[in-house]
Coordinates of C-alpha atoms in Angstrom, one line a residue:
M948 CA 2.6 -33.0 -52.0
I949 CA 2.7 -32.9 -48.3
D950 CA 3.8 -29.5 -46.9
E951 CA 7.3 -29.8 -45.4
T952 CA 6.2 -28.3 -42.1
A953 CA 3.5 -31.0 -41.7
E954 CA 6.0 -33.6 -42.7
A955 CA 8.4 -32.3 -40.1
V956 CA 5.8 -32.5 -37.3
K957 CA 4.9 -36.1 -38.2
T958 CA 8.5 -37.1 -38.4
A959 CA 9.4 -35.5 -35.1
L960 CA 6.5 -37.3 -33.3
G961 CA 7.5 -40.5 -34.9
R962 CA 11.1 -40.3 -33.7
F963 CA 9.9 -39.4 -30.2
A964 CA 7.5 -42.4 -30.2
L965 CA 10.4 -44.7 -30.8
E966 CA 11.7 -43.8 -27.3
R967 CA 8.6 -43.0 -25.3
P968 CA 4.8 -43.8 -25.4
A969 CA 3.3 -42.2 -28.5
A970 CA 1.6 -38.8 -27.8
R971 CA -2.2 -38.9 -27.9
R972 CA -2.9 -35.2 -27.1
L973 CA -0.7 -32.3 -28.0
L974 CA -0.4 -28.8 -26.5
L975 CA 1.0 -26.2 -28.9
G976 CA 2.8 -23.1 -27.7
V977 CA 1.7 -20.4 -30.2
S978 CA 2.7 -16.8 -30.0
G979 CA 1.3 -15.5 -33.3
G980 CA 4.7 -15.2 -35.0
A981 CA 5.4 -17.0 -38.3
D982 CA 7.2 -19.9 -36.7
S983 CA 4.4 -20.8 -34.3
L984 CA 1.6 -20.2 -36.8
A985 CA 3.4 -22.7 -39.1
L986 CA 3.3 -25.1 -36.3
L987 CA -0.3 -24.5 -35.6
L988 CA -1.3 -25.1 -39.2
A989 CA 0.8 -28.2 -39.5
A990 CA -0.4 -29.8 -36.3
A991 CA -4.1 -28.9 -36.9
A992 CA -4.2 -31.6 -39.6
L993 CA -3.0 -34.4 -37.4
P994 CA -5.4 -37.2 -36.3
L995 CA -4.7 -36.3 -32.7
E996 CA -6.3 -34.1 -30.1
V997 CA -4.7 -30.7 -30.3
C998 CA -4.9 -27.9 -27.8
V999 CA -3.3 -24.4 -28.1
A1000 CA -2.0 -22.0 -25.5
T1001 CA -0.5 -18.5 -25.8
V1002 CA 1.7 -17.2 -23.1
D1003 CA 1.1 -13.4 -22.5
H1004 CA 4.3 -12.2 -20.8
G1005 CA 2.8 -8.7 -20.5
L1006 CA 6.2 -7.2 -21.6
R1007 CA 4.7 -5.3 -24.5
Q1008 CA 1.4 -3.4 -24.9
E1009 CA 0.5 -5.5 -28.0
S1010 CA 0.8 -8.9 -26.3
A1011 CA -2.8 -9.2 -25.2
A1012 CA -4.1 -8.4 -28.7
E1013 CA -1.7 -10.9 -30.2
A1014 CA -3.1 -13.6 -27.9
R1015 CA -6.6 -12.7 -29.1
F1016 CA -5.3 -13.0 -32.7
V1017 CA -4.1 -16.5 -32.1
A1018 CA -7.4 -17.4 -30.3
G1019 CA -9.3 -16.2 -33.4
I1020 CA -7.3 -18.5 -35.7
C1021 CA -7.8 -21.4 -33.4
R1022 CA -11.5 -20.7 -33.4
D1023 CA -11.5 -20.9 -37.2
L1024 CA -9.6 -24.2 -37.1
G1025 CA -11.9 -25.7 -34.5
L1026 CA -9.1 -25.9 -31.8
S1027 CA -9.4 -25.0 -28.2
H1028 CA -7.2 -22.0 -27.1
R1029 CA -6.2 -20.6 -23.7
T1030 CA -4.2 -17.5 -22.9
L1031 CA -1.7 -18.0 -20.0
A1032 CA -0.7 -14.7 -18.3
W1033 CA 2.7 -14.3 -16.7
H1034 CA 2.6 -11.8 -13.8
S1035 CA 6.3 -11.1 -13.3
G1036 CA 5.8 -8.4 -10.6
D1037 CA 9.1 -7.5 -8.9
A1038 CA 10.5 -11.0 -9.1
V1039 CA 12.6 -10.5 -12.2
R1040 CA 16.3 -9.9 -11.4
G1041 CA 19.0 -10.0 -14.1
N1042 CA 18.1 -11.8 -17.3
L1043 CA 14.6 -10.7 -18.2
M1044 CA 14.4 -12.9 -21.3
G1045 CA 15.7 -15.9 -19.4
E1046 CA 13.1 -15.4 -16.7
A1047 CA 10.4 -15.0 -19.3
R1048 CA 11.5 -18.2 -21.0
E1049 CA 11.4 -20.1 -17.7
A1050 CA 8.0 -18.8 -17.0
R1051 CA 6.8 -19.7 -20.5
Y1052 CA 7.7 -23.4 -20.1
R1053 CA 6.4 -23.5 -16.5
L1054 CA 3.0 -22.1 -17.6
L1055 CA 2.9 -24.4 -20.7
G1056 CA 3.7 -27.4 -18.5
A1057 CA 0.9 -26.6 -16.0
E1058 CA -1.5 -26.2 -18.9
A1059 CA -0.4 -29.5 -20.5
I1060 CA -1.2 -31.2 -17.2
R1061 CA -4.6 -29.4 -17.0
V1062 CA -5.7 -30.6 -20.5
G1063 CA -4.1 -34.0 -20.2
A1064 CA -1.5 -33.5 -23.0
D1065 CA 1.4 -35.9 -23.4
A1066 CA 3.6 -33.5 -25.4
I1067 CA 4.2 -29.8 -25.8
L1068 CA 5.2 -28.7 -29.3
V1069 CA 7.1 -25.4 -29.8
A1070 CA 8.4 -23.9 -33.0
Q1071 CA 12.1 -23.3 -32.6
H1072 CA 13.8 -23.8 -36.0
A1073 CA 17.1 -24.3 -37.7
D1074 CA 18.0 -20.6 -37.4
D1075 CA 17.3 -20.6 -33.7
Q1076 CA 19.5 -23.7 -33.4
I1077 CA 22.4 -21.9 -35.0
E1078 CA 22.1 -19.0 -32.7
T1079 CA 22.0 -21.3 -29.7
H1080 CA 25.2 -23.0 -30.9
R1081 CA 26.9 -19.7 -31.3
L1082 CA 25.9 -18.5 -27.9
A1083 CA 27.1 -21.7 -26.3
R1084 CA 30.4 -21.4 -28.1
E1085 CA 30.9 -17.8 -27.0
R1086 CA 30.4 -19.1 -23.4
G1087 CA 33.2 -21.5 -23.8
A1088 CA 31.2 -24.7 -24.4
S1089 CA 32.8 -27.5 -26.3
G1090 CA 32.0 -31.0 -27.6
P1091 CA 28.5 -32.3 -27.0
A1092 CA 27.5 -29.1 -25.3
L1093 CA 27.6 -27.4 -28.8
A1094 CA 24.8 -29.7 -30.1
G1095 CA 22.1 -27.1 -29.3
M1096 CA 18.5 -27.9 -28.5
R1097 CA 17.3 -31.5 -28.5
A1098 CA 14.5 -32.4 -30.9
W1099 CA 12.6 -33.7 -27.9
R1100 CA 13.3 -33.7 -24.2
D1101 CA 11.6 -34.9 -21.1
L1102 CA 9.9 -32.2 -18.9
E1103 CA 8.4 -34.5 -16.2
P1104 CA 7.0 -38.0 -16.2
G1105 CA 4.6 -38.4 -19.0
L1106 CA 5.2 -35.0 -20.5
V1107 CA 7.7 -34.2 -23.3
L1108 CA 8.8 -31.1 -25.1
V1109 CA 9.0 -31.6 -28.9
R1110 CA 10.7 -29.2 -31.4
P1111 CA 9.8 -30.5 -34.8
F1112 CA 11.3 -27.7 -36.9
L1113 CA 14.9 -27.8 -35.8
D1114 CA 15.9 -28.9 -39.3
L1115 CA 13.8 -26.3 -41.1
P1116 CA 15.0 -22.7 -41.7
K1117 CA 12.7 -19.8 -40.7
R1118 CA 12.1 -19.1 -44.4
A1119 CA 10.3 -22.4 -44.9
L1120 CA 8.0 -21.6 -41.9
M1121 CA 7.2 -18.1 -43.3
D1122 CA 6.4 -19.5 -46.7
A1123 CA 3.9 -22.0 -45.1
V1124 CA 2.2 -19.2 -43.3
M1125 CA 2.1 -17.0 -46.4
R1126 CA 0.5 -19.8 -48.4
A1127 CA -2.2 -20.0 -45.8
G1128 CA -3.0 -16.3 -46.3
L1129 CA -2.1 -15.4 -42.7
S1130 CA -0.2 -12.3 -41.6
P1131 CA 2.0 -13.2 -38.6
V1132 CA 2.7 -11.1 -35.6
E1133 CA 6.1 -9.3 -35.7
D1134 CA 7.9 -9.3 -32.4
P1135 CA 10.2 -6.2 -32.3
T1136 CA 12.6 -7.9 -29.9
N1137 CA 13.7 -10.2 -32.7
V1138 CA 15.5 -7.4 -34.4
D1139 CA 16.4 -5.4 -31.3
L1140 CA 20.3 -5.4 -31.4
H1141 CA 20.3 -4.9 -27.6
Y1142 CA 19.9 -8.7 -27.5
R1143 CA 22.8 -11.0 -28.5
R1144 CA 20.6 -13.3 -30.5
A1145 CA 19.4 -10.5 -32.7
R1146 CA 23.0 -9.4 -33.3
I1147 CA 24.0 -12.9 -34.3
R1148 CA 20.9 -13.0 -36.6
A1149 CA 22.1 -9.8 -38.3
E1150 CA 25.7 -11.1 -38.6
L1151 CA 24.6 -14.3 -40.3
A1152 CA 22.0 -12.8 -42.6
G1153 CA 24.5 -12.4 -45.5
A1154 CA 26.9 -15.2 -44.7
P1155 CA 25.6 -18.5 -46.2
Q1156 CA 29.0 -20.1 -46.1
E1157 CA 29.3 -19.5 -42.3
V1158 CA 25.8 -20.8 -41.8
A1159 CA 26.6 -24.0 -43.6
E1160 CA 29.8 -24.4 -41.5
L1161 CA 27.8 -23.9 -38.3
R1162 CA 25.2 -26.4 -39.4
S1163 CA 28.0 -28.9 -39.9
A1164 CA 29.5 -28.1 -36.5
I1165 CA 26.1 -28.7 -34.9
A1166 CA 25.7 -32.0 -36.6
R1167 CA 29.1 -33.1 -35.4
A1168 CA 28.3 -32.0 -31.8
A1169 CA 25.0 -33.8 -32.0
G1170 CA 26.8 -37.0 -32.9
L1171 CA 29.0 -36.6 -29.9
R1172 CA 26.0 -36.0 -27.7
A1173 CA 24.3 -39.1 -29.0
A1174 CA 27.4 -41.2 -28.2
E1175 CA 27.6 -39.7 -24.7
D1176 CA 23.9 -40.4 -24.1
A1177 CA 24.3 -44.0 -25.2
A1178 CA 27.3 -44.4 -22.8
I1179 CA 25.4 -42.8 -19.9
T1180 CA 22.4 -45.0 -20.6
A1181 CA 24.7 -48.1 -20.5
A1182 CA 26.3 -47.0 -17.3
I1183 CA 22.9 -46.5 -15.6
R1184 CA 21.7 -49.9 -16.7
R1185 CA 24.9 -51.5 -15.5
A1186 CA 24.8 -49.8 -12.1
G1187 CA 21.1 -50.4 -11.7
G1188 CA 21.4 -54.0 -12.7
E1189 CA 24.2 -54.6 -10.3
G1190 CA 22.3 -53.0 -7.4
R1191 CA 24.7 -50.2 -7.1
L1192 CA 22.2 -47.4 -8.0
R1193 CA 18.7 -47.3 -6.6
V1194 CA 16.2 -44.7 -5.4
D1195 CA 13.8 -45.0 -2.4
D1196 CA 10.3 -43.6 -1.9
A1197 CA 11.6 -40.5 -0.2
G1198 CA 13.7 -39.6 -3.2
A1199 CA 17.1 -40.5 -1.7
V1200 CA 19.6 -42.1 -4.0
V1201 CA 21.9 -44.9 -2.9
F1202 CA 25.0 -45.1 -5.1
E1203 CA 28.1 -47.3 -5.0
P1204 CA 30.2 -45.8 -7.7
A1205 CA 32.6 -47.9 -9.8
P1206 CA 35.0 -47.1 -12.6
G1207 CA 33.0 -45.9 -15.6
D1208 CA 30.3 -44.2 -13.5
E1209 CA 31.9 -40.7 -13.6
A1210 CA 29.2 -39.3 -16.0
L1211 CA 26.4 -40.3 -13.7
W1212 CA 27.4 -38.0 -10.8
P1213 CA 25.9 -34.7 -12.3
R1214 CA 22.6 -36.5 -13.1
I1215 CA 22.3 -38.1 -9.6
L1216 CA 23.2 -34.8 -7.8
T1217 CA 20.7 -32.8 -9.9
A1218 CA 17.9 -35.3 -9.5
A1219 CA 18.3 -35.9 -5.7
G1220 CA 18.7 -32.2 -5.0
G1221 CA 15.8 -31.0 -7.0
A1222 CA 18.0 -28.6 -8.9
P1223 CA 16.9 -27.1 -12.2
H1224 CA 20.3 -27.5 -13.8
P1225 CA 23.3 -29.8 -13.2
P1226 CA 26.3 -28.4 -11.3
Q1227 CA 29.5 -27.4 -13.0
R1228 CA 31.8 -30.3 -13.8
A1229 CA 34.7 -28.8 -11.8
A1230 CA 32.4 -28.6 -8.7
V1231 CA 31.4 -32.2 -9.1
E1232 CA 35.1 -33.2 -9.4
R1233 CA 35.9 -31.3 -6.2
L1234 CA 33.1 -33.1 -4.4
R1235 CA 34.3 -36.5 -5.6
D1236 CA 37.9 -35.7 -4.6
A1237 CA 36.7 -34.6 -1.1
L1238 CA 34.8 -37.9 -0.6
A1239 CA 37.7 -40.0 -2.0
S1240 CA 40.1 -38.3 0.4
G1241 CA 38.1 -39.5 3.4
G1242 CA 35.3 -36.9 3.7
R1243 CA 32.1 -38.2 5.3
A1244 CA 29.7 -35.6 3.9
A1245 CA 29.5 -32.9 1.3
T1246 CA 26.9 -30.7 -0.3
L1247 CA 26.4 -29.4 -3.8
G1248 CA 23.5 -28.0 -5.9
G1249 CA 20.8 -28.6 -3.3
S1250 CA 21.9 -32.2 -2.5
R1251 CA 23.8 -33.6 0.5
V1252 CA 26.1 -36.6 0.0
E1253 CA 26.9 -38.9 2.9
R1254 CA 29.5 -41.6 2.7
A1255 CA 29.5 -44.9 4.6
G1256 CA 32.3 -47.1 3.3
E1257 CA 31.8 -47.4 -0.4
R1258 CA 28.2 -46.5 -0.3
L1259 CA 26.9 -43.0 -0.8
T1260 CA 23.5 -41.7 0.1
I1261 CA 22.5 -38.6 -1.8
R1262 CA 19.3 -36.7 -0.7
R1263 CA 17.8 -33.3 -0.8
E1264 CA 19.4 -30.8 1.5
Y1265 CA 17.0 -28.5 3.3
G1266 CA 19.3 -25.5 3.2
R1267 CA 18.4 -22.1 4.5
T1268 CA 14.9 -21.8 3.0
G1269 CA 13.9 -25.4 2.0
P1270 CA 12.2 -26.6 -1.1
P1271 CA 9.7 -24.1 -2.6
G1272 CA 6.0 -24.5 -1.9
V1273 CA 3.4 -25.1 -4.6
E1274 CA -0.1 -23.8 -5.0
V1275 CA -2.7 -26.6 -5.3
A1276 CA -5.0 -26.5 -8.2
A1277 CA -8.5 -28.0 -8.1
S1278 CA -7.5 -31.0 -10.1
G1279 CA -4.5 -32.6 -11.9
R1280 CA -1.1 -33.5 -10.8
L1281 CA 1.5 -31.2 -9.3
L1282 CA 5.3 -31.2 -9.4
F1283 CA 6.9 -30.7 -6.0
D1284 CA 10.5 -29.7 -5.9
R1285 CA 11.2 -31.6 -9.1
R1286 CA 11.3 -34.7 -6.9
F1287 CA 7.7 -35.8 -6.7
T1288 CA 4.6 -35.7 -8.8
I1289 CA 1.5 -35.6 -6.6
S1290 CA -2.1 -36.4 -7.7
G1291 CA -5.3 -35.5 -6.0
A1292 CA -3.8 -33.0 -3.5
G1293 CA -6.9 -30.8 -3.9
E1294 CA -9.1 -33.6 -2.7
T1295 CA -7.5 -33.4 0.7
G1296 CA -8.4 -29.7 1.2
A1297 CA -4.8 -28.6 0.7
A1298 CA -4.4 -25.0 -0.6
R1299 CA -0.6 -25.4 -0.8
L1300 CA 2.1 -28.0 -0.6
E1301 CA 5.1 -27.1 1.6
P1302 CA 8.1 -29.0 3.0
L1303 CA 7.6 -30.2 6.5
G1304 CA 10.6 -28.1 7.6
R1305 CA 8.6 -25.0 6.8
L1306 CA 6.7 -25.7 10.0
G1307 CA 9.9 -26.1 12.0
L1308 CA 9.5 -29.8 12.1
G1309 CA 11.4 -32.9 11.0
G1310 CA 14.9 -34.3 10.7
P1311 CA 17.3 -34.2 7.7
V1312 CA 15.2 -36.6 5.7
S1313 CA 11.6 -35.8 6.7
R1314 CA 11.8 -32.0 6.7
T1315 CA 12.2 -31.9 2.8
L1316 CA 9.0 -34.1 2.3
P1317 CA 5.8 -32.4 1.2
V1318 CA 2.8 -31.8 3.4
G1319 CA -0.6 -30.3 2.5
I1320 CA -1.5 -27.0 4.2
D1321 CA -5.2 -25.9 4.3
R1322 CA -6.4 -22.3 4.0
D1323 CA -6.3 -22.0 7.8
G1324 CA -2.6 -23.0 7.9
G1325 CA -3.3 -26.5 9.3
V1326 CA -1.7 -29.8 8.1
C1327 CA -4.4 -31.6 6.1
A1328 CA -2.3 -34.2 4.2
V1329 CA 1.2 -35.7 4.5
H1330 CA 3.7 -37.7 2.5
P1331 CA 3.2 -41.4 3.4
R1332 CA 6.6 -41.4 5.1
L1333 CA 5.1 -39.0 7.7
G1334 CA 2.1 -41.2 8.4
K1335 CA 3.3 -42.3 11.8
R1336 CA 4.0 -38.8 12.9
F1337 CA 0.6 -37.6 11.7
P1338 CA -1.6 -40.8 12.3
D1339 CA -4.9 -39.0 11.9
V1340 CA -4.0 -37.0 8.8
P1341 CA -4.7 -38.4 5.2
T1342 CA -1.7 -39.2 3.1
L1343 CA -0.8 -37.6 -0.2
R1344 CA -0.3 -39.7 -3.4
P1345 CA 3.3 -38.8 -4.3
R1346 CA 5.1 -40.5 -7.2
P1347 CA 8.9 -40.0 -6.8
C1348 CA 10.5 -38.8 -10.0
V1349 CA 14.1 -38.8 -8.9
A1350 CA 14.9 -42.0 -10.8
W1351 CA 13.1 -40.6 -13.8
R1352 CA 15.2 -37.4 -13.7
I1353 CA 18.4 -39.4 -13.6
T1354 CA 17.4 -41.0 -16.9
A1355 CA 15.6 -38.0 -18.5
D1356 CA 16.3 -37.4 -22.2
L1357 CA 18.2 -40.7 -22.6
P1358 CA 17.2 -43.4 -25.1
G1359 CA 14.9 -46.0 -23.7
G1360 CA 14.1 -44.3 -20.4
T1361 CA 15.8 -46.5 -17.8
G1362 CA 14.4 -45.1 -14.5
D1363 CA 12.3 -48.2 -13.9
R1364 CA 15.5 -50.1 -13.3
L1365 CA 16.4 -47.9 -10.3
T1366 CA 13.3 -48.3 -8.2
A1367 CA 10.5 -50.8 -7.6
D1368 CA 8.0 -48.1 -8.8
P1369 CA 8.5 -47.4 -12.5
Q1370 CA 8.9 -43.6 -12.9
N1371 CA 9.9 -43.1 -16.5
A1372 CA 6.4 -42.7 -17.8
A1373 CA 3.3 -41.4 -16.0
N1374 CA 1.1 -42.5 -18.9
P1375 CA 1.3 -46.0 -20.3
A1376 CA 1.6 -46.6 -24.0
K1377 CA -1.7 -46.9 -25.8
A1378 CA -2.5 -48.0 -29.4
V1379 CA -2.9 -45.2 -32.0
G1380 CA -4.8 -45.3 -35.3
K1381 CA -3.2 -47.4 -38.1
D1382 CA -2.6 -44.3 -40.3
L1383 CA -0.9 -42.4 -37.6
A1384 CA 1.2 -45.4 -36.5
A1385 CA 2.4 -45.8 -40.0
T1386 CA 3.4 -42.2 -40.1
Y1387 CA 5.2 -42.5 -36.8
L1388 CA 7.3 -45.5 -37.9
R1389 CA 8.3 -44.3 -41.4

């Protein structure tokens, strides 16, 4: 009999492969807790290349030893392992757990690019999903927003986050680890009632009827979200096919809205502005009303919208500080401002990528484009749009991912219909072994 955790991983990868190119190399995020150890054991048996990373947030004295514990298990399983350290310094303000979570995914994303992984697998489970639903409900969310975490979601072109255990309770994961004879790490924050998640966990511990009702509510909300995703996908395809929605090589979106396009606005504004999250619905409606009332320009969430007749141009606003800079690694691709993926920047001698406006140069469009800065502070590479201004400077190899972000997480990935340069997958589909393909398509 196949262990249910292994079956869950195979099923999750199969569902994902119906919408995106099948994963060939996986990166597992493993902390040493029962959940992530169950993931490690299940994924280790897959006929795929598997790498493992542990994020050491440095928030507890035991964290370094826990990372070494995971490294030892990986050694026994014949898997590569790397510890990723988060140096928070004085940067954390407000929600420490939220900052740590963002850092975790940022570090895992960079590691996935380094090792060439197509997918990052993490071990959130059904109990986590219930807590996420409860937290969203307490914040006033409704409808599709109560569906909780997605089983998979796009992180950047060619990289997807997969959560294979969302239908399994924590008990099943603990049992799998116990059968393997492993003693998982116990994180004290999981029972620290200072945190709302821990309090919800305690409240539901002896309430099986409420748990069942919450699972039903999540399933209903997931159905609503699936219907909403399908409607948005259809609207994007319609607008793209009619030439009313397109993206240029500088990441600007040209949009001629029509009835039925209302749900596209948050996605377009988020993608064009390089924002991490979509703006509030009420703010989007105010912006639309202002433009409909004769306004020629408006800003929201890092994007600037300019109207010329029925046509809107939405592009990145420089703002007070401009897009954040990025350290250049020796190899691999970089994500700049969530609008471009850039390969080979290190080959130009660049130590950092910065927006042109950081040098006090450029107009409304060009000042948000990336340039490479060497260790002496000189410009050593530029976005191709800036080639005429810097005729003797090599050009970067940017791949706009604005169209990709507009269609992220949607079925089918329709970003290729919005631009001449397909952006919905950085890595083309490749054949997998027959046994694995059969598992994927079951």
